[in-house]
């Protein structure tokens, strides 16, 4: 090989390495097109709760996570990818879910998450798939009868990163608020007497009341909390696939079947087909 040819092939190899490395950097997980990726590798990574009875709860006996959100995620995966499709679950809390989505650790959040104007600045949401409202959980016989009865002597337990933590400060400005990391910590704190009430969505509180009959919901709901599936901005193809899957599930009866499995004899939270968020 002549000296010139050797030099030229060294330059070519160098260029190829630079192009390869810059290509790798440009295509970070958070930037990839999810709709294209799942076509090639049929797995959707869902961010779900692991500590919320009825929606996403880890069963320590068989190490599976179970709940309404989980079943909806599995069915959406099946509608989009067919029987080959795999739904993988990653634990999120109210505080960690948006950062995990933004970093590309998960493809979507289905975790008792309210669609709100503030959150829409960071992520996109699917159509509404469940309708909840914020309420209070107290020990039976408590002097607290609703949000209006909370005073400066009462402490309310909420979870970091939830809409409930923001709403309760507006609804009961007098009350003391303590923010915990997740719902199991908050319920443990309530049982230990570290607060007189706990506040979040009625459907989540019902799951706790069903676990311990010393507690009850009081005062009805004082906000609307429409749940949506959060997806990163710039993933419109995937978002459309998710909305189409939800629509099909309303049409083919799988949505109702899953709803009735988790909330038998109760249709309060059922979302209408194609229900949209109105700010
Ligand atoms: N739905 C409310 C929210 O999105 C409360 C439940 C939760 O913390 O996930 O913040």
Short mmCIF file of C-alpha atoms and ligand atoms in Angstrom, two decimals:
data_model
loop_
_atom_site.label_atom_id
_atom_site.label_comp_id
_atom_site.label_asym_id
_atom_site.label_seq_id
_atom_site.Cartn_x
_atom_site.Cartn_y
_atom_site.Cartn_z
CA UNK A 1 0.00 0.00 0.00
CA UNK A 2 1.35 3.42 -0.92
CA UNK A 3 1.95 6.01 1.78
CA UNK A 4 -0.92 8.08 0.36
CA UNK A 5 -3.38 5.15 0.44
CA UNK A 6 -2.41 4.35 4.05
CA UNK A 7 -2.95 7.99 5.03
CA UNK A 8 -6.32 8.12 3.21
CA UNK A 9 -7.60 4.93 4.88
CA UNK A 10 -6.52 6.22 8.33
CA UNK A 11 -8.51 9.42 7.71
CA UNK A 12 -11.52 7.36 6.56
CA UNK A 13 -11.41 5.18 9.72
CA UNK A 14 -11.08 8.30 11.90
CA UNK A 15 -14.09 9.90 10.22
CA UNK A 16 -16.16 6.76 10.63
CA UNK A 17 -15.36 6.65 14.37
CA UNK A 18 -16.30 10.33 14.81
CA UNK A 19 -19.56 9.84 12.90
CA UNK A 20 -20.42 6.73 14.93
CA UNK A 21 -19.75 8.47 18.25
CA UNK A 22 -21.73 11.59 17.36
CA UNK A 23 -24.56 9.37 16.12
CA UNK A 24 -24.62 7.57 19.46
CA UNK A 25 -24.77 10.82 21.37
CA UNK A 26 -27.54 12.31 19.21
CA UNK A 27 -29.81 9.26 19.66
CA UNK A 28 -30.30 9.28 23.44
CA UNK A 29 -33.09 7.12 24.89
CA UNK A 30 -35.16 10.20 25.64
CA UNK A 31 -35.03 11.29 21.96
CA UNK A 32 -35.81 8.00 20.22
CA UNK A 33 -39.14 7.58 18.46
CA UNK A 34 -41.05 5.19 20.71
CA UNK A 35 -43.58 4.18 18.02
CA UNK A 36 -40.71 3.07 15.76
CA UNK A 37 -38.79 1.30 18.53
CA UNK A 38 -41.77 -0.78 19.74
CA UNK A 39 -42.43 -1.84 16.15
CA UNK A 40 -38.96 -3.43 16.13
CA UNK A 41 -38.81 -4.52 19.79
CA UNK A 42 -42.37 -5.08 21.04
CA UNK A 43 -41.97 -3.90 24.66
CA UNK A 44 -43.54 -0.87 26.33
CA UNK A 45 -42.01 0.37 29.60
CA UNK A 46 -44.75 1.68 31.88
CA UNK A 47 -44.15 3.78 35.01
CA UNK A 48 -46.64 2.58 37.64
CA UNK A 49 -47.28 2.82 41.36
CA UNK A 50 -46.21 -0.14 43.50
CA UNK A 51 -47.90 0.98 46.75
CA UNK A 52 -51.41 1.99 45.73
CA UNK A 53 -54.12 -0.61 46.33
CA UNK A 54 -56.64 -0.87 43.43
CA UNK A 55 -54.29 0.92 40.96
CA UNK A 56 -50.77 -0.44 41.26
CA UNK A 57 -49.75 -2.62 44.20
CA UNK A 58 -46.81 -5.01 44.46
CA UNK A 59 -47.92 -8.46 45.61
CA UNK A 60 -44.92 -9.60 47.61
CA UNK A 61 -45.96 -13.28 47.42
CA UNK A 62 -45.55 -13.63 43.67
CA UNK A 63 -43.62 -10.39 42.95
CA UNK A 64 -46.22 -9.11 40.49
CA UNK A 65 -47.74 -5.65 40.47
CA UNK A 66 -51.55 -5.57 40.31
CA UNK A 67 -54.32 -3.02 39.86
CA UNK A 68 -56.52 -1.06 37.48
CA UNK A 69 -53.61 0.94 36.02
CA UNK A 70 -51.66 -2.28 35.48
CA UNK A 71 -54.51 -4.03 33.66
CA UNK A 72 -55.20 -0.97 31.49
CA UNK A 73 -51.48 -0.79 30.59
CA UNK A 74 -51.39 -4.52 29.71
CA UNK A 75 -54.48 -4.19 27.51
CA UNK A 76 -53.15 -1.07 25.72
CA UNK A 77 -49.90 -2.96 25.08
CA UNK A 78 -51.90 -5.83 23.59
CA UNK A 79 -54.04 -3.50 21.42
CA UNK A 80 -50.93 -1.78 20.01
CA UNK A 81 -48.51 -4.72 19.72
CA UNK A 82 -50.70 -7.82 19.62
CA UNK A 83 -50.16 -10.96 21.70
CA UNK A 84 -46.36 -10.67 21.18
CA UNK A 85 -46.34 -7.35 23.02
CA UNK A 86 -44.72 -7.16 26.44
CA UNK A 87 -45.63 -4.65 29.16
CA UNK A 88 -42.71 -3.96 31.51
CA UNK A 89 -43.39 -2.16 34.80
CA UNK A 90 -41.10 0.28 36.57
CA UNK A 91 -41.94 1.73 39.99
CA UNK A 92 -42.64 5.45 40.18
CA UNK A 93 -43.88 7.72 42.97
CA UNK A 94 -45.80 10.96 42.53
CA UNK A 95 -42.49 12.84 42.84
CA UNK A 96 -40.30 10.67 40.57
CA UNK A 97 -42.69 9.96 37.68
CA UNK A 98 -42.12 13.06 35.49
CA UNK A 99 -38.29 13.03 35.85
CA UNK A 100 -38.21 9.30 34.99
CA UNK A 101 -40.33 9.94 31.88
CA UNK A 102 -38.24 12.93 30.82
CA UNK A 103 -35.01 10.90 31.16
CA UNK A 104 -36.38 8.15 28.94
CA UNK A 105 -36.36 5.49 31.71
CA UNK A 106 -40.03 4.82 30.93
CA UNK A 107 -42.19 5.29 27.82
CA UNK A 108 -45.37 6.35 29.61
CA UNK A 109 -46.79 7.00 33.08
CA UNK A 110 -50.00 5.26 34.12
CA UNK A 111 -50.02 5.98 37.83
CA UNK A 112 -53.14 7.70 39.27
CA UNK A 113 -51.92 10.85 37.54
CA UNK A 114 -54.20 13.86 37.18
CA UNK A 115 -54.10 15.81 33.92
CA UNK A 116 -53.41 19.41 34.93
CA UNK A 117 -52.51 22.62 33.13
CA UNK A 118 -49.18 22.81 35.00
CA UNK A 119 -48.20 19.25 34.03
CA UNK A 120 -49.22 19.84 30.41
CA UNK A 121 -46.35 22.33 30.20
CA UNK A 122 -43.94 19.42 30.72
CA UNK A 123 -45.64 16.35 29.22
CA UNK A 124 -48.57 15.36 27.02
CA UNK A 125 -51.54 13.31 28.22
CA UNK A 126 -53.82 10.72 26.67
CA UNK A 127 -57.61 11.05 26.82
CA UNK A 128 -59.05 10.69 30.33
CA UNK A 129 -59.23 7.02 31.40
CA UNK A 130 -60.47 7.44 35.01
CA UNK A 131 -62.25 10.21 36.95
CA UNK A 132 -61.35 10.75 40.60
CA UNK A 133 -61.74 13.61 43.08
CA UNK A 134 -59.78 14.62 46.17
CA UNK A 135 -61.16 13.65 49.57
CA UNK A 136 -60.12 13.06 53.20
CA UNK A 137 -59.45 9.84 55.12
CA UNK A 138 -59.85 9.97 58.92
CA UNK A 139 -60.18 7.59 61.84
CA UNK A 140 -63.83 6.69 62.42
CA UNK A 141 -65.35 9.01 65.04
CA UNK A 142 -62.96 11.86 64.18
CA UNK A 143 -64.09 15.45 64.72
CA UNK A 144 -63.14 16.09 61.06
CA UNK A 145 -66.21 15.86 58.83
CA UNK A 146 -64.90 17.48 55.65
CA UNK A 147 -62.34 19.92 54.32
CA UNK A 148 -64.21 22.92 55.81
CA UNK A 149 -63.90 21.51 59.30
CA UNK A 150 -60.06 21.47 59.27
CA UNK A 151 -58.46 23.95 61.70
CA UNK A 152 -54.98 25.07 62.76
CA UNK A 153 -55.00 22.21 65.29
CA UNK A 154 -55.24 19.58 62.55
CA UNK A 155 -52.39 18.00 60.60
CA UNK A 156 -53.11 16.58 57.16
CA UNK A 157 -50.79 14.03 55.56
CA UNK A 158 -50.19 14.24 51.81
CA UNK A 159 -47.64 12.94 49.28
CA UNK A 160 -44.85 14.96 47.61
CA UNK A 161 -45.39 15.75 43.94
CA UNK A 162 -49.16 15.16 44.07
CA UNK A 163 -51.90 17.61 43.10
CA UNK A 164 -53.41 16.79 46.52
CA UNK A 165 -50.48 18.50 48.30
CA UNK A 166 -51.18 21.71 46.35
CA UNK A 167 -54.99 21.59 46.50
CA UNK A 168 -55.24 21.00 50.25
CA UNK A 169 -53.29 24.20 50.97
CA UNK A 170 -55.89 26.17 49.03
CA UNK A 171 -58.88 24.31 50.43
CA UNK A 172 -57.72 24.35 54.08
CA UNK A 173 -55.16 27.15 54.47
CA UNK A 174 -55.29 26.94 58.27
CA UNK A 175 -54.34 23.28 58.57
CA UNK A 176 -50.78 21.97 59.04
CA UNK A 177 -49.58 19.88 56.13
CA UNK A 178 -46.93 17.14 56.22
CA UNK A 179 -45.63 15.77 52.92
CA UNK A 180 -44.50 12.13 52.79
CA UNK A 181 -42.58 10.30 50.04
CA UNK A 182 -45.34 7.88 48.99
CA UNK A 183 -48.77 6.54 49.90
CA UNK A 184 -47.66 3.66 52.07
CA UNK A 185 -45.60 6.06 54.21
CA UNK A 186 -48.52 8.46 54.44
CA UNK A 187 -50.99 5.77 55.55
CA UNK A 188 -48.47 4.41 58.08
CA UNK A 189 -48.07 7.95 59.46
CA UNK A 190 -51.86 8.32 59.76
CA UNK A 191 -52.12 5.01 61.61
CA UNK A 192 -49.30 6.11 63.93
CA UNK A 193 -51.28 9.26 64.82
CA UNK A 194 -48.84 11.67 63.14
CA UNK A 195 -51.78 13.44 61.51
CA UNK A 196 -55.53 13.59 61.98
CA UNK A 197 -56.34 13.15 58.29
CA UNK A 198 -54.79 12.04 55.06
CA UNK A 199 -55.76 13.62 51.73
CA UNK A 200 -55.61 12.40 48.17
CA UNK A 201 -57.97 11.00 45.53
CA UNK A 202 -61.12 9.24 46.77
CA UNK A 203 -60.29 6.08 44.79
CA UNK A 204 -56.86 5.76 46.44
CA UNK A 205 -58.32 6.42 49.92
CA UNK A 206 -61.03 3.81 49.32
CA UNK A 207 -58.27 1.26 48.74
CA UNK A 208 -56.79 2.15 52.15
CA UNK A 209 -60.16 2.14 53.95
CA UNK A 210 -60.82 -1.33 52.53
CA UNK A 211 -57.57 -2.48 54.11
CA UNK A 212 -58.35 -1.12 57.59
CA UNK A 213 -61.95 -0.61 58.70
CA UNK A 214 -60.94 1.82 61.47
CA UNK A 215 -60.74 4.51 58.76
CA UNK A 216 -63.34 6.20 56.57
CA UNK A 217 -63.69 8.87 53.89
CA UNK A 218 -65.47 12.05 54.93
CA UNK A 219 -66.97 15.11 53.23
CA UNK A 220 -67.16 13.81 49.65
CA UNK A 221 -64.81 15.23 47.02
CA UNK A 222 -63.63 18.82 46.73
CA UNK A 223 -61.69 18.71 43.39
CA UNK A 224 -61.86 16.93 40.03
CA UNK A 225 -58.90 14.66 39.26
CA UNK A 226 -59.15 13.29 35.70
CA UNK A 227 -56.48 10.61 35.17
CA UNK A 228 -54.47 10.52 31.95
CA UNK A 229 -51.48 8.58 30.65
CA UNK A 230 -48.47 10.90 30.47
CA UNK A 231 -46.18 10.66 27.43
CA UNK A 232 -43.19 12.80 26.52
CA UNK A 233 -43.61 15.76 24.21
CA UNK A 234 -42.48 14.93 20.68
CA UNK A 235 -43.94 11.37 20.85
CA UNK A 236 -47.16 12.14 18.99
CA UNK A 237 -47.22 8.84 17.04
CA UNK A 238 -47.05 6.84 20.27
CA UNK A 239 -49.63 9.13 21.94
CA UNK A 240 -52.03 8.56 19.02
CA UNK A 241 -51.53 4.80 19.27
CA UNK A 242 -52.35 4.92 23.01
CA UNK A 243 -55.51 6.98 22.42
CA UNK A 244 -56.59 4.66 19.61
CA UNK A 245 -56.05 1.65 21.89
CA UNK A 246 -58.18 3.27 24.63
CA UNK A 247 -60.93 3.94 22.09
CA UNK A 248 -60.86 0.32 20.91
CA UNK A 249 -61.03 -0.85 24.54
CA UNK A 250 -64.20 1.20 25.05
CA UNK A 251 -65.66 -0.31 21.87
CA UNK A 252 -64.72 -3.95 22.49
CA UNK A 253 -65.74 -3.98 26.16
CA UNK A 254 -62.28 -4.60 27.64
CA UNK A 255 -62.28 -1.18 29.39
CA UNK A 256 -65.58 -1.99 31.18
CA UNK A 257 -64.38 -5.47 32.05
CA UNK A 258 -61.22 -4.14 33.69
CA UNK A 259 -63.17 -1.34 35.42
CA UNK A 260 -65.74 -3.76 36.86
CA UNK A 261 -62.99 -6.11 38.05
CA UNK A 262 -61.42 -3.39 40.26
CA UNK A 263 -64.49 -1.28 41.07
CA UNK A 264 -67.45 -3.67 41.13
CA UNK A 265 -70.86 -2.00 41.63
CA UNK A 266 -69.36 1.46 41.25
CA UNK A 267 -69.38 3.47 38.06
CA UNK A 268 -68.38 6.88 39.51
CA UNK A 269 -64.87 6.85 38.07
CA UNK A 270 -65.71 5.42 34.66
CA UNK A 271 -64.37 7.66 31.90
CA UNK A 272 -66.40 8.22 28.75
CA UNK A 273 -64.86 7.19 25.44
CA UNK A 274 -62.54 9.93 24.14
CA UNK A 275 -63.09 12.07 27.28
CA UNK A 276 -60.87 15.15 27.01
CA UNK A 277 -59.38 17.41 29.67
CA UNK A 278 -60.93 20.88 29.82
CA UNK A 279 -58.80 23.36 31.75
N1 LIG B 1 -54.14 12.23 41.17
C1 LIG B 1 -53.30 13.00 42.04
C2 LIG B 1 -52.01 13.40 41.32
O1 LIG B 1 -51.85 13.11 40.17
C3 LIG B 1 -52.99 12.28 43.33
C4 LIG B 1 -52.54 10.87 43.17
C5 LIG B 1 -51.05 10.73 42.99
O2 LIG B 1 -50.29 11.35 43.75
O3 LIG B 1 -50.64 9.99 42.10
O4 LIG B 1 -51.16 14.04 41.88
#
